[in-house]
Coordinates of C-alpha atoms in Angstrom, one line a residue:
M12 CA 35.9 10.8 66.8
M13 CA 33.9 13.7 67.0
R14 CA 35.1 16.8 64.6
A15 CA 34.7 20.7 65.2
I16 CA 32.0 22.4 63.0
G17 CA 33.4 25.5 61.2
T18 CA 32.3 29.0 62.3
S19 CA 29.3 29.3 59.8
G20 CA 28.5 25.2 59.8
L21 CA 27.5 26.0 63.5
F22 CA 25.7 28.4 63.5
V23 CA 23.4 27.6 60.3
L24 CA 22.3 24.6 62.6
L25 CA 22.3 26.2 65.8
A26 CA 19.8 29.1 63.4
C27 CA 17.8 25.2 63.1
V28 CA 17.9 24.3 66.5
A29 CA 17.1 27.4 68.7
F30 CA 14.8 26.8 72.1
G31 CA 16.5 23.6 71.9
Q32 CA 14.9 22.0 68.3
P33 CA 17.0 19.6 66.8
A34 CA 18.0 20.3 62.9
A35 CA 15.7 18.6 60.1
A36 CA 15.0 16.2 62.1
S37 CA 12.7 14.3 59.3
R38 CA 13.3 10.7 61.4
A39 CA 13.3 9.2 64.6
F40 CA 14.3 6.6 66.4
D41 CA 12.0 3.6 66.1
V42 CA 12.6 3.0 69.5
A43 CA 14.9 4.0 72.4
S44 CA 16.0 3.6 76.0
V45 CA 17.4 6.4 78.0
R46 CA 18.5 5.0 81.6
P47 CA 20.9 6.5 84.0
S48 CA 24.1 4.4 84.1
Q49 CA 24.3 1.7 86.7
L50 CA 27.7 2.0 86.7
A51 CA 30.4 -1.1 86.3
K52 CA 32.1 -1.5 89.4
S53 CA 35.5 -3.7 89.9
G54 CA 37.9 -4.0 92.6
G55 CA 35.9 -0.8 94.2
K56 CA 36.7 1.5 92.0
I57 CA 34.3 2.7 89.5
D58 CA 34.8 2.4 85.6
L59 CA 33.9 5.8 83.6
R60 CA 35.0 4.7 80.4
E61 CA 32.2 5.8 77.8
S62 CA 31.4 3.6 74.8
V63 CA 29.6 4.6 71.8
E64 CA 28.6 2.4 69.4
P65 CA 26.5 3.7 65.6
T66 CA 25.8 1.0 63.1
P67 CA 23.5 1.5 60.3
G68 CA 20.6 0.5 62.3
S69 CA 21.3 1.6 65.8
L70 CA 22.7 4.0 68.1
T71 CA 24.0 2.3 71.6
M72 CA 26.2 4.9 74.2
R73 CA 27.6 3.0 77.5
K74 CA 28.2 5.3 80.9
V75 CA 28.0 8.5 78.8
S76 CA 27.7 11.8 80.2
L77 CA 24.8 14.6 78.6
S78 CA 27.6 16.5 77.8
S79 CA 29.4 13.5 75.7
C80 CA 26.2 12.9 74.0
I81 CA 25.6 16.2 73.3
Q82 CA 29.7 16.4 71.4
W83 CA 28.1 13.2 69.4
A84 CA 25.1 15.0 68.6
Y85 CA 26.2 18.1 67.2
E86 CA 29.7 17.0 66.7
V87 CA 31.4 19.8 68.6
K88 CA 34.0 19.3 71.1
R89 CA 34.4 19.3 75.0
Y90 CA 35.4 22.8 75.3
Q91 CA 32.8 23.7 72.8
V92 CA 29.7 22.5 75.3
S93 CA 29.0 25.2 77.9
G94 CA 27.0 24.1 80.9
P95 CA 26.3 23.1 84.6
G96 CA 28.9 20.6 86.1
W97 CA 26.4 17.7 86.3
L98 CA 26.6 17.3 82.4
S99 CA 30.0 15.7 82.6
D100 CA 29.1 13.6 86.3
E101 CA 25.7 12.0 85.9
R102 CA 25.9 9.1 83.3
Y103 CA 23.8 7.1 81.2
D104 CA 22.6 4.0 78.6
V105 CA 21.1 5.2 75.8
V106 CA 20.1 2.3 73.2
A107 CA 18.1 3.4 70.2
K108 CA 17.4 1.5 67.1
T109 CA 16.0 3.1 63.7
A110 CA 12.8 1.5 61.6
S111 CA 15.1 1.4 58.4
P112 CA 19.1 1.7 58.0
A113 CA 20.6 5.4 58.8
K114 CA 23.7 6.8 57.8
E115 CA 25.4 8.2 60.9
D116 CA 24.3 11.9 60.5
E117 CA 20.9 11.1 60.6
L118 CA 21.6 9.1 63.7
R119 CA 23.4 12.5 64.8
R120 CA 20.1 14.4 64.2
M121 CA 18.2 11.8 65.4
L122 CA 20.2 12.1 68.6
Q123 CA 19.0 15.6 69.2
A124 CA 16.0 15.0 69.0
L125 CA 16.1 11.9 71.6
L126 CA 17.7 14.2 73.8
T127 CA 15.7 17.3 73.2
E128 CA 12.4 15.0 74.1
R129 CA 13.9 12.9 77.3
F130 CA 16.4 16.0 78.6
K131 CA 13.8 19.0 77.7
L132 CA 17.8 19.9 76.2
R133 CA 17.7 23.9 74.9
L134 CA 20.7 25.2 73.6
H135 CA 21.9 28.0 72.2
G136 CA 25.2 28.7 70.3
E137 CA 27.6 31.8 71.2
Q138 CA 31.3 32.7 69.5
K139 CA 33.3 33.3 72.4
V140 CA 37.1 33.8 72.9
L141 CA 39.3 30.8 74.1
P142 CA 42.6 30.5 75.0
T143 CA 44.1 28.7 71.8
Y144 CA 47.1 26.6 71.4
A145 CA 49.0 26.4 67.9
L146 CA 50.8 23.0 67.9
V147 CA 54.1 24.0 65.9
A148 CA 57.4 22.7 65.3
A149 CA 60.5 23.3 67.8
K150 CA 63.8 24.9 67.0
N151 CA 65.6 21.5 65.8
G152 CA 62.3 20.3 64.0
P153 CA 60.0 16.9 64.6
K154 CA 61.7 14.1 65.9
F155 CA 59.7 11.5 63.9
R156 CA 59.3 10.8 60.3
E157 CA 56.1 10.2 58.0
S158 CA 54.6 6.5 58.2
E159 CA 55.5 3.9 55.8
T160 CA 53.0 1.9 56.0
A161 CA 49.3 2.3 54.1
G162 CA 46.0 2.3 55.8
E163 CA 43.5 4.3 58.3
P164 CA 45.1 6.3 61.0
A165 CA 45.4 4.4 64.4
V166 CA 45.3 6.3 67.6
K167 CA 45.4 4.7 71.0
V168 CA 45.3 6.7 73.9
S169 CA 45.7 5.5 77.7
K170 CA 47.0 7.5 81.0
L171 CA 50.2 6.2 80.2
G172 CA 50.2 8.5 76.9
V173 CA 49.8 8.5 72.6
T174 CA 50.5 6.0 70.5
A175 CA 50.0 6.7 67.0
E176 CA 50.3 5.3 62.9
R177 CA 49.8 7.1 60.0
T178 CA 48.1 10.3 61.9
P179 CA 48.0 13.2 60.6
M180 CA 49.2 16.2 62.3
A181 CA 45.3 17.9 62.6
Q182 CA 43.7 14.8 63.4
F183 CA 46.5 15.1 66.6
A184 CA 45.8 18.5 67.4
D185 CA 42.4 17.7 67.7
L186 CA 43.1 15.0 70.0
L187 CA 45.3 17.3 72.1
A188 CA 42.0 19.8 72.5
G189 CA 40.3 16.9 74.9
P190 CA 42.8 16.5 77.8
L191 CA 44.3 20.5 77.7
R192 CA 40.0 21.7 77.2
N193 CA 40.8 24.1 75.0
P194 CA 41.5 23.9 70.9
V195 CA 44.3 23.2 69.8
V196 CA 45.5 24.3 66.0
D197 CA 47.7 22.6 63.6
R198 CA 50.3 24.7 62.7
T199 CA 53.6 22.5 62.6
G200 CA 53.0 22.8 58.5
L201 CA 53.7 18.7 58.1
Q202 CA 51.4 17.5 55.5
G203 CA 52.3 13.7 55.9
C204 CA 50.8 10.9 57.7
Y205 CA 53.3 10.2 61.0
D206 CA 54.0 7.3 63.2
F207 CA 55.1 8.4 66.8
T208 CA 54.5 7.7 70.6
L209 CA 53.9 10.3 73.2
D210 CA 54.9 9.0 76.8
L211 CA 52.7 11.3 79.2
A212 CA 53.0 7.9 82.1
G213 CA 54.8 10.3 84.5
F214 CA 51.2 12.2 84.9
P215 CA 48.6 9.8 86.3
A216 CA 46.1 11.9 85.3
F217 CA 46.3 12.0 81.8
G218 CA 43.5 9.8 79.9
K219 CA 41.1 9.8 82.6
K220 CA 37.7 11.6 82.7
E221 CA 38.5 14.1 85.8
K222 CA 36.1 16.1 87.5
R223 CA 38.0 19.1 86.6
R224 CA 35.9 22.1 85.1
E225 CA 39.0 24.6 83.8
P226 CA 41.9 23.5 82.2
D227 CA 44.5 22.1 84.8
D228 CA 48.2 23.9 84.1
D229 CA 50.2 21.2 85.6
L230 CA 48.9 18.8 82.6
I231 CA 49.3 21.7 80.1
A232 CA 52.8 22.1 80.8
F233 CA 54.0 18.3 81.3
V234 CA 52.1 17.6 77.9
S235 CA 53.6 20.9 76.7
G236 CA 57.4 19.6 77.9
A237 CA 56.9 15.7 76.6
L238 CA 55.5 17.4 73.1
Q239 CA 59.2 19.1 73.1
E240 CA 61.4 16.9 75.1
Q241 CA 59.7 13.1 72.7
L242 CA 58.2 14.6 69.2
G243 CA 60.1 18.1 68.9
L244 CA 56.5 19.9 68.7
K245 CA 56.0 22.7 71.0
L246 CA 52.4 24.8 72.0
E247 CA 51.8 27.8 71.9
G248 CA 49.4 29.7 73.9
R249 CA 47.2 32.1 72.0
S250 CA 43.4 32.9 72.1
G251 CA 41.1 33.4 69.5
P252 CA 36.9 33.2 68.6
A253 CA 35.4 29.8 69.3
E254 CA 31.9 28.7 68.7
V255 CA 30.2 26.9 71.6
L256 CA 27.1 25.6 72.9
I257 CA 25.6 27.1 75.6
I258 CA 23.0 24.5 77.7
D259 CA 20.5 26.6 78.2
H260 CA 18.2 24.3 80.6
A261 CA 18.4 20.2 80.6
E262 CA 17.2 17.9 83.4
K263 CA 19.3 15.3 85.3
I264 CA 16.9 12.1 84.9
P265 CA 15.4 11.9 81.6
T266 CA 11.7 11.2 81.3
E267 CA 10.6 7.6 81.1
N268 CA 10.8 5.2 78.1

């Protein structure tokens, strides 16, 4: 899962990647293939589900947009990447291997270097004021209970909604930031881990990769209503500063492998 970088962390990083150069790129992939993806087709429909699989010795990304590659490489969210629309439309397959085991943070830095090399990626960071949503408890309080089972958080997202087990509210807020395309911060005051289901089947576009560039007002209203009715939570609109990666240059066709 991608996680947001704090204000100081992101700008320290970006001070090192000025003009598109990766931060502390002391290692590189031993071999790497970056190609436009041949999207799988089934029943006349294009399958746009992205796959990112890091291991200690490799990184495999299938049907990923360049925006998603940037998000993974720099540990930022979708709303933190600003550039031309094709960054989210064009899809690629990335298969890269290391000569020796590498930690995930090292794989991210290697991917930064690979994107710079193959896509001629150049970017810089700016702080912008964005619409922000605070996730808060509704008037009568939450309608779910703290989890009674042990283990790691487990969250499943589909066009039908969200099923969460042992999930902190901060992680749930982080998840909502994706489809809402703006920051969502946890202000519920709930400190535990929780089990709950959020049914969003009434909005068919939820959980799909849409081509819309801006947050969808209908989706925001639908999710906000569902949160209040089903979970006893609500979204409050605010505004606040956020760190954004501005894409200065990127090429659609990666250089030859």
